[in-house]
């Protein structure tokens, strides 16, 4: 009997220890029952099916923690800056493009305390000082199958070669320059993207400019999709989600995956939020396996939890970017270069966008 | 006294933000004229500023030419037809500019309605979308009500018996129109033209969706400075430059309009 009692005591101690450990060490996707009752969190993202999918992914978190989740958007760094400067931050968790958390780390976005998050399942190299990934997708070269027939473009070098591949090009003109595209353009100009300097940005932009006056700079993802579906552009740089939808809708386009540009939306906590721990709890829940599966199923974007196995049909899975093959083909922009040179690049890119 | 609520509102929603913009253009990142020096030292800014005025002028001209006969027709028909004509102006006016711009995308694009009709008639297609022409067409349509309504309100006050009198005195219809009707209707033309011109200067969505790089207007550049680069000072300076240039142009045009106005009143 004594022994039994000892056993039980042992188990009890062990369980208590585990519980204590669990409390100090967060597990992605988990939140304590009722822990945020009476609290409100405002989550900011880009709207559309993307934010709907994120909200669906967070439903479990909301139900369990008892938090009231408000949605706002779209993310505008200028708006966030105004909130931080006035000391009245109403955005608790913000989804951003890939560069801002690096450019404004510590100024607009909090440096993350990684003891409050379980980042063990996030794909390698994606956790930043001020952000965790929100999802992955890609920018991919899509080409008109009928136009190019047996000799399709295979790389960005072909995209920039209007001699060998005549036709109208469509480029992301929605605002900020795509670092990866400029690096590919710089390669065409004979440079080495790894050793890029500020002066080289002009060389890269010149390559884009040389595509000529027929080049279409699309302003929205919807427009890029529409350009493929109507066949107006022969080669397009497209976000994978839009590429998939266009093909689903009957666009006779195919992807050239070589050097597709890796894009990672980011999740951040602004400086000056009222309840930092509540924001962390949301982030941690968002990173969970189940949440990421729901997100991928609703949006077709690639989950950022290595264990996630979303159930998607073939048309969607063809555009997921986390397969070993795609990971090998992907091209990651030179972050170290673009972060400090973000403003210069933006200025030069804007001049191109304004017809200069 | 009666004007007080409107005055307070104007001061609050226009005066205060405007003052903030001017202040920030002079104080960020530090006090001085740096933002203005930057504006005038970048050729692209000047190109786009000039383009903004050129596009707005075209839009105003298109609006005047197309609104004039329409407004006249509204004064010449019976009440029932007038109601229909009025609704034709007002219903699109109530529809969001974004929606109307998107419908122009469908009409103007290379595989769009206009080009399919041209092709089926055996004529070649024309490039409309992502050109300045496309932007002018789209903006003119969005702004047309602002031209028609002031024109109509002036025209309906013109006594048509004057025209008959002129004709009975031997003037041909064209002569009667140019010496009687047109001068009397000019205040409406001026009022409408000024509203359309000023609204056109600040247009954002329509040139962004229908235009290409060569039809980018100043508002897009302001947006880049403020929203992507967080350069509120530069964005503010651009706004102030646009505002001041507009005031200067209006001041130059004012004497001409005033004399015409008086002339019209004298007749």
Coordinates of N, CA and C in Angstrom, one line a residue, chain A residues 13-242:
Chain A
X13 N 3.0 14.7 -8.3 CA 4.0 15.7 -8.4 C 4.4 16.0 -9.8
X14 N 4.5 14.8 -10.6 CA 4.9 14.9 -12.0 C 3.9 15.8 -12.8
X15 N 2.6 15.5 -12.5 CA 1.5 16.2 -13.2 C 1.5 17.6 -12.9
X16 N 1.8 18.0 -11.6 CA 1.8 19.4 -11.2 C 2.9 20.0 -11.9
X17 N 4.1 19.3 -11.9 CA 5.2 19.9 -12.6 C 5.0 20.2 -14.1
X18 N 4.3 19.2 -14.7 CA 4.0 19.4 -16.1 C 3.1 20.6 -16.3
X19 N 2.1 20.7 -15.4 CA 1.1 21.8 -15.5 C 1.9 23.1 -15.4
X20 N 2.8 23.2 -14.4 CA 3.5 24.4 -14.2 C 4.4 24.7 -15.4
X21 N 5.0 23.6 -15.9 CA 5.8 23.8 -17.1 C 5.0 24.3 -18.3
X22 N 3.8 23.7 -18.4 CA 2.9 24.1 -19.5 C 2.5 25.6 -19.4
X23 N 2.4 26.0 -18.1 CA 2.0 27.4 -17.9 C 3.2 28.3 -18.3
X24 N 4.4 27.9 -18.0 CA 5.5 28.8 -18.3 C 5.9 28.6 -19.8
X25 N 5.7 27.4 -20.3 CA 6.1 27.2 -21.7 C 4.9 27.0 -22.6
X26 N 4.6 28.0 -23.4 CA 3.4 27.9 -24.2 C 3.5 26.9 -25.3
X27 N 2.3 26.4 -25.6 CA 2.2 25.4 -26.7 C 1.4 26.0 -27.8
X28 N 2.0 26.0 -29.0 CA 1.3 26.7 -30.2 C -0.1 26.1 -30.3
X29 N -1.1 27.0 -30.4 CA -2.5 26.6 -30.7 C -3.3 26.5 -29.4
X30 N -2.6 26.6 -28.2 CA -3.3 26.3 -27.0 C -3.5 27.6 -26.2
X31 N -4.6 27.7 -25.5 CA -4.9 28.8 -24.6 C -5.7 28.3 -23.4
X32 N -5.5 28.8 -22.2 CA -6.2 28.4 -21.1 C -7.6 28.8 -21.1
X33 N -8.5 27.8 -20.7 CA -9.9 28.1 -20.7 C -10.3 29.4 -19.9
X34 N -11.1 30.2 -20.6 CA -11.6 31.4 -19.9 C -10.5 32.4 -19.5
X35 N -9.3 32.3 -20.0 CA -8.2 33.1 -19.5 C -8.3 34.6 -19.9
X36 N -9.1 34.8 -21.0 CA -9.2 36.2 -21.5 C -10.6 36.8 -21.4
X37 N -11.3 36.2 -20.5 CA -12.7 36.6 -20.3 C -12.8 38.1 -20.0
X38 N -13.7 38.8 -20.7 CA -13.9 40.2 -20.4 C -13.0 41.1 -21.2
X39 N -12.0 40.5 -21.9 CA -11.0 41.3 -22.6 C -11.4 41.4 -24.1
X40 N -10.9 42.4 -24.7 CA -11.2 42.6 -26.1 C -9.8 42.7 -26.9
X41 N -9.8 42.1 -28.0 CA -8.6 42.2 -28.9 C -9.0 42.7 -30.3
X42 N -8.2 43.6 -30.8 CA -8.5 44.0 -32.2 C -7.4 43.5 -33.1
X43 N -7.9 42.7 -34.1 CA -7.0 42.0 -35.0 C -7.0 42.7 -36.4
X44 N -5.9 43.1 -36.9 CA -5.9 43.9 -38.1 C -5.2 43.1 -39.2
X45 N -5.8 43.0 -40.4 CA -5.2 42.3 -41.5 C -5.7 42.9 -42.8
X46 N -5.7 42.2 -43.9 CA -6.0 42.8 -45.2 C -7.4 42.5 -45.8
X47 N -8.3 42.0 -44.9 CA -9.7 41.8 -45.4 C -9.8 40.7 -46.4
X48 N -11.0 40.6 -47.0 CA -11.2 39.6 -48.0 C -11.2 38.2 -47.5
X49 N -11.0 37.2 -48.4 CA -11.0 35.8 -47.9 C -9.8 35.6 -46.9
X50 N -8.8 36.4 -47.1 CA -7.6 36.1 -46.2 C -8.0 36.4 -44.7
X51 N -8.5 37.5 -44.5 CA -8.9 37.8 -43.1 C -10.0 36.9 -42.6
X52 N -11.0 36.6 -43.5 CA -12.0 35.7 -43.1 C -11.4 34.4 -42.6
X53 N -10.4 33.9 -43.4 CA -9.8 32.6 -43.1 C -9.0 32.7 -41.7
X54 N -8.4 33.9 -41.5 CA -7.7 34.0 -40.2 C -8.6 34.0 -39.0
X55 N -9.8 34.7 -39.2 CA -10.8 34.7 -38.2 C -11.3 33.3 -37.9
X56 N -11.5 32.6 -39.0 CA -12.0 31.2 -38.8 C -10.9 30.4 -38.0
X57 N -9.7 30.6 -38.4 CA -8.6 29.9 -37.7 C -8.5 30.3 -36.2
X58 N -8.9 31.5 -35.9 CA -8.9 31.9 -34.5 C -10.1 31.6 -33.7
X59 N -11.1 31.0 -34.3 CA -12.4 30.8 -33.7 C -12.2 30.0 -32.4
X60 N -11.5 28.9 -32.5 CA -11.2 28.1 -31.3 C -10.7 28.8 -30.2
X61 N -9.7 29.7 -30.5 CA -9.0 30.5 -29.5 C -10.1 31.5 -28.8
X62 N -10.9 32.1 -29.6 CA -11.9 33.0 -29.1 C -12.9 32.2 -28.2
X63 N -13.4 31.1 -28.7 CA -14.4 30.3 -27.9 C -13.8 29.9 -26.6
X64 N -12.5 29.4 -26.6 CA -11.9 28.9 -25.4 C -11.5 30.0 -24.4
X65 N -10.9 31.0 -24.9 CA -10.4 32.0 -24.0 C -11.4 33.0 -23.5
X66 N -12.5 33.1 -24.2 CA -13.6 34.0 -23.8 C -13.3 35.4 -24.3
X67 N -12.3 35.6 -25.1 CA -12.0 37.0 -25.5 C -13.0 37.5 -26.5
X68 N -13.2 38.8 -26.6 CA -14.0 39.4 -27.7 C -13.1 39.8 -28.8
X69 N -13.2 39.3 -30.0 CA -12.3 39.6 -31.1 C -12.9 40.6 -32.0
X70 N -12.3 41.7 -32.2 CA -12.7 42.7 -33.2 C -11.8 42.7 -34.4
X71 N -12.4 43.0 -35.5 CA -11.6 43.0 -36.7 C -11.5 44.4 -37.3
X72 N -10.3 44.7 -37.8 CA -10.1 46.0 -38.5 C -9.2 45.8 -39.7
X73 N -9.1 46.8 -40.5 CA -8.2 46.7 -41.6 C -8.5 47.7 -42.7
X74 N -7.9 47.8 -43.8 CA -6.6 47.0 -44.1 C -5.4 47.6 -43.3
X75 N -4.4 46.8 -43.2 CA -3.2 47.3 -42.5 C -2.6 48.5 -43.2
X76 N -2.4 49.6 -42.5 CA -1.7 50.7 -43.1 C -0.7 51.1 -42.1
X77 N 0.6 51.1 -42.4 CA 1.7 51.4 -41.5 C 1.5 52.8 -41.0
X78 N 1.1 53.7 -41.9 CA 0.9 55.1 -41.5 C -0.1 55.3 -40.4
X79 N -1.2 54.5 -40.5 CA -2.2 54.5 -39.4 C -1.7 54.0 -38.1
X80 N -0.9 53.0 -38.2 CA -0.3 52.4 -37.0 C 0.7 53.4 -36.4
X81 N 1.4 54.1 -37.3 CA 2.4 55.1 -36.8 C 1.6 56.2 -36.0
X82 N 0.5 56.6 -36.6 CA -0.3 57.7 -35.9 C -0.7 57.2 -34.6
X83 N -1.1 55.9 -34.5 CA -1.6 55.4 -33.1 C -0.4 55.4 -32.2
X84 N 0.7 54.9 -32.6 CA 1.9 54.8 -31.7 C 2.3 56.2 -31.2
X85 N 2.3 57.1 -32.2 CA 2.8 58.5 -31.8 C 1.8 59.2 -30.8
X86 N 0.5 58.9 -31.0 CA -0.4 59.6 -30.2 C -0.6 58.8 -28.8
X87 N 0.0 57.7 -28.7 CA -0.1 56.9 -27.5 C -1.4 56.2 -27.3
X88 N -2.2 56.1 -28.4 CA -3.5 55.5 -28.2 C -3.6 54.3 -29.2
X89 N -3.0 53.2 -28.9 CA -2.9 52.1 -29.8 C -4.1 51.2 -29.7
X90 N -4.9 51.1 -30.7 CA -6.1 50.3 -30.6 C -6.0 49.0 -31.4
X91 N -4.9 48.9 -32.1 CA -4.6 47.6 -32.9 C -3.7 46.7 -32.0
X92 N -4.2 45.5 -31.7 CA -3.5 44.7 -30.8 C -2.6 43.7 -31.4
X93 N -3.1 43.2 -32.6 CA -2.2 42.2 -33.3 C -2.4 42.7 -34.8
X94 N -1.3 42.8 -35.5 CA -1.3 43.4 -36.9 C -0.6 42.5 -37.8
X95 N -1.3 42.1 -38.9 CA -0.7 41.3 -40.0 C -0.1 42.3 -41.0
X96 N 1.2 42.2 -41.4 CA 1.8 43.1 -42.3 C 2.5 42.4 -43.4
X97 N 3.0 43.2 -44.4 CA 3.8 42.7 -45.5 C 5.1 42.2 -44.9
X98 N 6.0 41.7 -45.7 CA 7.2 41.0 -45.1 C 8.2 42.0 -44.6
X99 N 8.4 43.2 -45.2 CA 9.4 44.1 -44.7 C 9.1 45.0 -43.5
X100 N 7.9 45.6 -43.3 CA 7.7 46.5 -42.3 C 8.2 46.1 -40.9
X101 N 8.0 44.9 -40.4 CA 8.4 44.5 -39.0 C 9.9 44.6 -38.9
X102 N 10.6 44.5 -40.0 CA 12.1 44.5 -39.9 C 12.6 46.0 -40.0
X103 N 11.8 46.8 -40.9 CA 12.2 48.2 -41.0 C 11.9 49.0 -39.8
X104 N 10.7 48.7 -39.1 CA 10.3 49.5 -38.0 C 10.4 48.7 -36.7
X105 N 11.2 47.7 -36.6 CA 11.4 46.9 -35.4 C 11.8 47.7 -34.2
X106 N 11.0 47.6 -33.1 CA 11.3 48.3 -31.9 C 10.7 49.8 -32.0
X107 N 10.4 50.3 -33.2 CA 9.8 51.6 -33.2 C 8.3 51.5 -33.3
X108 N 7.8 50.7 -34.2 CA 6.3 50.5 -34.3 C 5.9 49.2 -33.8
X109 N 6.9 48.2 -33.9 CA 6.5 46.8 -33.5 C 7.4 46.4 -32.3
X110 N 6.8 45.7 -31.4 CA 7.5 45.2 -30.2 C 8.5 44.1 -30.6
X111 N 9.7 44.2 -29.9 CA 10.6 43.0 -30.0 C 9.9 41.9 -29.3
X112 N 9.8 40.7 -29.9 CA 9.0 39.6 -29.3 C 9.8 38.9 -28.3
X113 N 9.1 38.5 -27.2 CA 9.6 37.7 -26.1 C 9.3 36.3 -26.4
X114 N 10.3 35.5 -26.9 CA 10.0 34.2 -27.4 C 9.7 33.2 -26.3
X115 N 9.7 33.6 -25.0 CA 9.3 32.6 -24.0 C 7.8 32.6 -23.9
X116 N 7.1 33.6 -24.6 CA 5.7 33.7 -24.5 C 5.0 33.0 -25.7
X117 N 5.9 32.5 -26.7 CA 5.3 31.9 -27.9 C 6.0 30.6 -28.1
X118 N 5.2 29.7 -28.7 CA 5.8 28.4 -29.1 C 6.1 28.5 -30.6
X119 N 7.4 28.7 -30.9 CA 7.8 28.9 -32.3 C 8.5 27.7 -32.9
X120 N 8.4 26.5 -32.1 CA 9.1 25.3 -32.5 C 8.6 24.7 -33.8
X121 N 7.4 25.0 -34.2 CA 6.9 24.4 -35.5 C 6.9 25.3 -36.7
X122 N 7.5 26.5 -36.5 CA 7.5 27.4 -37.6 C 8.7 27.0 -38.5
X123 N 8.5 27.0 -39.8 CA 9.6 26.7 -40.7 C 10.9 27.5 -40.4
X124 N 12.0 26.8 -40.6 CA 13.3 27.4 -40.2 C 13.5 28.8 -40.8
X125 N 14.1 29.6 -40.0 CA 14.6 30.9 -40.5 C 13.5 32.0 -40.7
X126 N 12.3 31.7 -40.2 CA 11.2 32.6 -40.5 C 10.8 33.5 -39.3
X127 N 11.4 33.2 -38.1 CA 11.0 34.0 -37.0 C 11.9 35.3 -36.9
X128 N 11.3 36.4 -36.9 CA 12.0 37.7 -36.9 C 12.1 38.2 -35.5
X129 N 12.9 39.3 -35.4 CA 13.0 39.9 -34.0 C 11.7 40.5 -33.6
X130 N 10.9 41.0 -34.5 CA 9.7 41.6 -34.2 C 8.4 41.0 -34.8
X131 N 8.6 39.8 -35.3 CA 7.4 39.2 -36.0 C 7.6 37.7 -36.1
X132 N 6.4 37.0 -36.2 CA 6.4 35.6 -36.6 C 5.7 35.6 -38.0
X133 N 5.9 34.6 -38.8 CA 5.1 34.6 -40.1 C 3.6 34.4 -39.9
X134 N 2.9 35.0 -40.8 CA 1.4 34.9 -40.8 C 1.0 33.7 -41.7
X135 N 1.7 33.6 -42.8 CA 1.5 32.5 -43.8 C 2.5 32.7 -44.8
X136 N 2.7 31.8 -45.7 CA 3.7 31.9 -46.8 C 2.9 31.8 -48.1
X137 N 3.4 32.6 -49.0 CA 2.9 32.4 -50.4 C 4.1 32.8 -51.3
X138 N 3.7 32.8 -52.6 CA 4.8 33.1 -53.5 C 4.4 34.1 -54.6
X139 N 5.4 34.7 -55.2 CA 5.1 35.5 -56.4 C 5.7 34.6 -57.5
X140 N 4.8 34.3 -58.5 CA 5.2 33.3 -59.5 C 5.0 33.8 -60.9
X141 N 5.9 33.4 -61.8 CA 5.7 33.8 -63.2 C 4.7 33.0 -63.8
X142 N 3.6 33.6 -64.3 CA 2.6 32.9 -65.0 C 2.6 33.3 -66.5
X143 N 2.5 32.3 -67.4 CA 2.6 32.6 -68.8 C 1.4 32.0 -69.6
X144 N 1.1 32.7 -70.7 CA 0.0 32.2 -71.5 C 0.4 31.0 -72.3
X145 N -0.2 29.9 -72.0 CA 0.2 28.6 -72.6 C 0.0 28.6 -74.2
X146 N -1.1 29.3 -74.6 CA -1.4 29.3 -76.1 C -0.4 30.1 -76.8
X147 N 0.0 31.2 -76.2 CA 0.9 32.1 -76.9 C 2.3 31.5 -77.0
X148 N 2.8 30.9 -76.0 CA 4.2 30.4 -76.0 C 4.4 28.9 -76.4
X149 N 3.2 28.2 -76.4 CA 3.2 26.8 -76.9 C 4.3 25.9 -76.4
X150 N 5.2 25.5 -77.4 CA 6.2 24.5 -77.1 C 7.4 25.1 -76.4
X151 N 7.5 26.4 -76.5 CA 8.7 27.1 -76.0 C 8.4 28.1 -74.9
X152 N 7.9 27.6 -73.8 CA 7.5 28.5 -72.7 C 8.6 29.1 -72.0
X153 N 8.4 30.3 -71.4 CA 9.5 30.9 -70.5 C 9.7 30.0 -69.3
X154 N 10.9 30.0 -68.9 CA 11.2 29.1 -67.7 C 11.8 29.8 -66.5
X155 N 12.1 31.1 -66.7 CA 12.7 31.8 -65.6 C 12.5 33.3 -65.7
X156 N 12.9 34.0 -64.7 CA 12.7 35.5 -64.7 C 13.6 36.1 -65.8
X157 N 14.7 35.4 -66.2 CA 15.5 35.9 -67.3 C 14.7 35.9 -68.5
X158 N 13.9 34.9 -68.7 CA 13.0 34.9 -69.9 C 11.9 35.9 -69.8
X159 N 11.5 36.2 -68.6 CA 10.5 37.2 -68.4 C 11.0 38.6 -68.9
X160 N 12.3 38.8 -68.6 CA 12.8 40.1 -69.0 C 13.4 40.1 -70.4
X161 N 13.3 39.0 -71.1 CA 13.8 38.9 -72.5 C 12.7 39.1 -73.5
X162 N 12.5 40.3 -73.9 CA 11.4 40.6 -74.9 C 11.8 40.2 -76.3
X163 N 13.1 40.0 -76.6 CA 13.5 39.5 -77.9 C 13.0 38.1 -78.1
X164 N 13.4 37.2 -77.2 CA 13.1 35.8 -77.3 C 11.7 35.5 -77.0
X165 N 11.1 36.3 -76.1 CA 9.7 36.1 -75.7 C 8.9 37.4 -75.9
X166 N 8.5 37.7 -77.1 CA 7.7 39.0 -77.2 C 6.4 38.8 -76.5
X167 N 5.8 40.0 -76.2 CA 4.5 39.9 -75.6 C 4.4 40.9 -74.4
X168 N 3.1 41.1 -74.0 CA 2.9 42.1 -72.9 C 3.2 41.5 -71.5
X169 N 3.9 42.2 -70.7 CA 4.2 41.8 -69.3 C 3.3 42.5 -68.3
X170 N 3.0 41.7 -67.3 CA 2.2 42.3 -66.2 C 3.0 42.3 -64.9
X171 N 3.2 43.4 -64.2 CA 4.0 43.5 -63.0 C 3.3 44.0 -61.9
X172 N 3.6 43.6 -60.7 CA 3.0 44.1 -59.4 C 3.3 45.6 -59.3
X173 N 2.2 46.4 -59.5 CA 2.4 47.8 -59.3 C 1.5 48.3 -58.2
X174 N 1.3 47.4 -57.2 CA 0.3 47.7 -56.1 C 0.9 48.7 -55.1
X175 N 2.2 49.0 -55.2 CA 2.7 49.9 -54.2 C 4.2 49.8 -54.0
X176 N 4.6 48.8 -53.1 CA 6.0 48.7 -52.8 C 6.7 47.8 -53.9
X177 N 8.0 48.0 -54.1 CA 8.7 47.2 -55.0 C 8.9 45.8 -54.4
X178 N 9.0 44.8 -55.3 CA 9.2 43.4 -54.8 C 10.7 43.2 -54.9
X179 N 11.4 43.1 -53.7 CA 12.8 42.9 -53.7 C 13.3 41.8 -54.6
X180 N 12.7 40.7 -54.5 CA 13.1 39.5 -55.2 C 13.1 39.7 -56.7
X181 N 12.1 40.5 -57.2 CA 12.0 40.7 -58.6 C 13.1 41.6 -59.1
X182 N 13.4 42.6 -58.2 CA 14.5 43.5 -58.6 C 15.8 42.8 -58.6
X183 N 16.0 41.8 -57.7 CA 17.2 41.0 -57.7 C 17.3 40.2 -58.9
X184 N 16.2 39.6 -59.4 CA 16.2 38.9 -60.6 C 16.5 39.8 -61.8
X185 N 16.0 41.0 -61.8 CA 16.3 41.9 -62.8 C 17.8 42.3 -62.8
X186 N 18.3 42.5 -61.6 CA 19.7 42.8 -61.5 C 20.6 41.7 -62.1
X187 N 20.2 40.5 -61.8 CA 20.9 39.3 -62.4 C 21.0 39.4 -63.9
X188 N 19.8 39.8 -64.5 CA 19.7 40.0 -66.0 C 20.7 41.0 -66.4
X189 N 20.9 42.1 -65.6 CA 21.8 43.1 -66.0 C 23.3 42.7 -65.7
X190 N 23.5 41.5 -65.3 CA 24.8 41.0 -65.1 C 25.4 41.1 -63.7
X191 N 24.5 41.5 -62.8 CA 25.0 41.7 -61.4 C 24.8 40.5 -60.5
X192 N 25.3 40.6 -59.3 CA 25.2 39.5 -58.3 C 24.3 40.1 -57.2
X193 N 23.1 39.6 -57.1 CA 22.1 40.1 -56.1 C 22.7 40.0 -54.7
X194 N 23.6 39.1 -54.4 CA 24.1 39.0 -53.0 C 25.0 40.2 -52.7
X195 N 25.5 40.8 -53.7 CA 26.5 41.9 -53.5 C 25.9 43.2 -54.0
X196 N 24.6 43.3 -53.9 CA 23.9 44.5 -54.5 C 24.2 45.8 -53.6
X197 N 24.3 46.9 -54.3 CA 24.5 48.2 -53.6 C 23.3 49.1 -54.0
X198 N 23.3 50.2 -53.3 CA 22.2 51.2 -53.6 C 22.1 51.6 -55.0
X199 N 23.3 51.8 -55.6 CA 23.4 52.3 -57.0 C 22.8 51.2 -57.9
X200 N 22.9 50.0 -57.5 CA 22.5 48.9 -58.3 C 20.9 48.8 -58.4
X201 N 20.3 49.5 -57.5 CA 18.8 49.5 -57.6 C 18.4 50.1 -58.9
X202 N 19.1 51.2 -59.3 CA 18.8 51.8 -60.6 C 19.0 50.9 -61.8
X203 N 20.0 50.1 -61.7 CA 20.3 49.2 -62.8 C 19.2 48.2 -62.9
X204 N 18.7 47.7 -61.7 CA 17.6 46.7 -61.7 C 16.4 47.3 -62.3
X205 N 16.1 48.5 -61.8 CA 14.8 49.2 -62.3 C 14.9 49.5 -63.8
X206 N 16.1 49.8 -64.3 CA 16.2 50.0 -65.7 C 15.9 48.8 -66.5
X207 N 16.2 47.6 -66.0 CA 15.8 46.3 -66.7 C 14.3 46.3 -66.8
X208 N 13.6 46.6 -65.7 CA 12.1 46.6 -65.7 C 11.6 47.6 -66.7
X209 N 12.2 48.8 -66.7 CA 11.8 49.9 -67.6 C 11.9 49.5 -69.0
X210 N 13.0 48.7 -69.3 CA 13.2 48.3 -70.7 C 12.2 47.4 -71.3
X211 N 11.3 46.9 -70.4 CA 10.2 46.0 -70.9 C 9.3 46.8 -71.8
X212 N 9.4 48.2 -71.7 CA 8.7 49.0 -72.7 C 7.3 49.5 -72.2
X213 N 6.8 50.4 -73.1 CA 5.5 51.1 -72.7 C 4.3 50.2 -72.6
X214 N 4.4 49.0 -73.2 CA 3.2 48.1 -73.2 C 3.1 47.4 -71.8
X215 N 4.1 47.5 -71.0 CA 4.0 46.8 -69.7 C 2.9 47.3 -68.8
X216 N 2.2 46.3 -68.2 CA 1.0 46.7 -67.4 C 1.5 46.5 -65.9
X217 N 1.3 47.6 -65.2 CA 1.5 47.5 -63.7 C 0.2 47.4 -63.0
X218 N -0.1 46.2 -62.6 CA -1.4 46.0 -62.0 C -1.5 46.5 -60.6
X219 N -2.6 47.0 -60.2 CA -2.7 47.7 -58.9 C -3.3 46.8 -57.8
X220 N -4.1 45.8 -58.2 CA -4.6 45.0 -57.1 C -4.5 43.5 -57.6
X221 N -4.6 42.6 -56.6 CA -4.5 41.2 -56.9 C -5.7 40.8 -57.9
X222 N -6.8 41.4 -57.7 CA -8.0 41.1 -58.5 C -7.7 41.5 -60.0
X223 N -6.9 42.6 -60.1 CA -6.6 43.1 -61.5 C -5.7 42.1 -62.2
X224 N -4.7 41.6 -61.4 CA -3.8 40.6 -62.0 C -4.5 39.4 -62.5
X225 N -5.5 39.0 -61.7 CA -6.3 37.8 -62.0 C -7.1 38.0 -63.3
X226 N -7.6 39.3 -63.3 CA -8.4 39.6 -64.5 C -7.6 39.7 -65.8
X227 N -6.3 40.2 -65.6 CA -5.4 40.2 -66.8 C -5.2 38.8 -67.3
X228 N -5.1 37.8 -66.5 CA -4.9 36.5 -66.9 C -6.2 35.9 -67.5
X229 N -7.3 36.2 -66.9 CA -8.5 35.6 -67.4 C -8.9 36.2 -68.7
X230 N -8.6 37.4 -68.9 CA -9.0 38.1 -70.2 C -7.9 37.9 -71.2
X231 N -6.7 37.4 -70.8 CA -5.6 37.2 -71.7 C -4.9 38.4 -72.2
X232 N -5.0 39.5 -71.4 CA -4.4 40.7 -71.9 C -2.9 40.8 -71.7
X233 N -2.4 40.1 -70.7 CA -1.0 40.1 -70.5 C -0.5 38.7 -70.9
X234 N 0.7 38.6 -71.5 CA 1.2 37.3 -71.9 C 2.0 36.6 -70.8
X235 N 2.7 37.5 -70.1 CA 3.4 36.9 -68.9 C 3.1 37.8 -67.7
X236 N 2.9 37.2 -66.6 CA 2.5 38.0 -65.4 C 3.3 37.6 -64.2
X237 N 3.6 38.5 -63.4 CA 4.1 38.1 -62.0 C 2.8 38.2 -61.2
X238 N 2.5 37.0 -60.5 CA 1.2 36.9 -59.8 C 1.5 36.3 -58.4
X239 N 0.6 36.7 -57.5 CA 0.6 36.0 -56.2 C 0.0 34.7 -56.4
X240 N 0.5 33.7 -55.7 CA 0.1 32.3 -56.0 C -1.4 32.1 -55.8
X241 N -2.0 32.8 -54.8 CA -3.4 32.6 -54.5 C -4.2 33.1 -55.7
X242 N -3.8 34.2 -56.3 CA -4.5 34.8 -57.4 C -4.3 33.9 -58.7

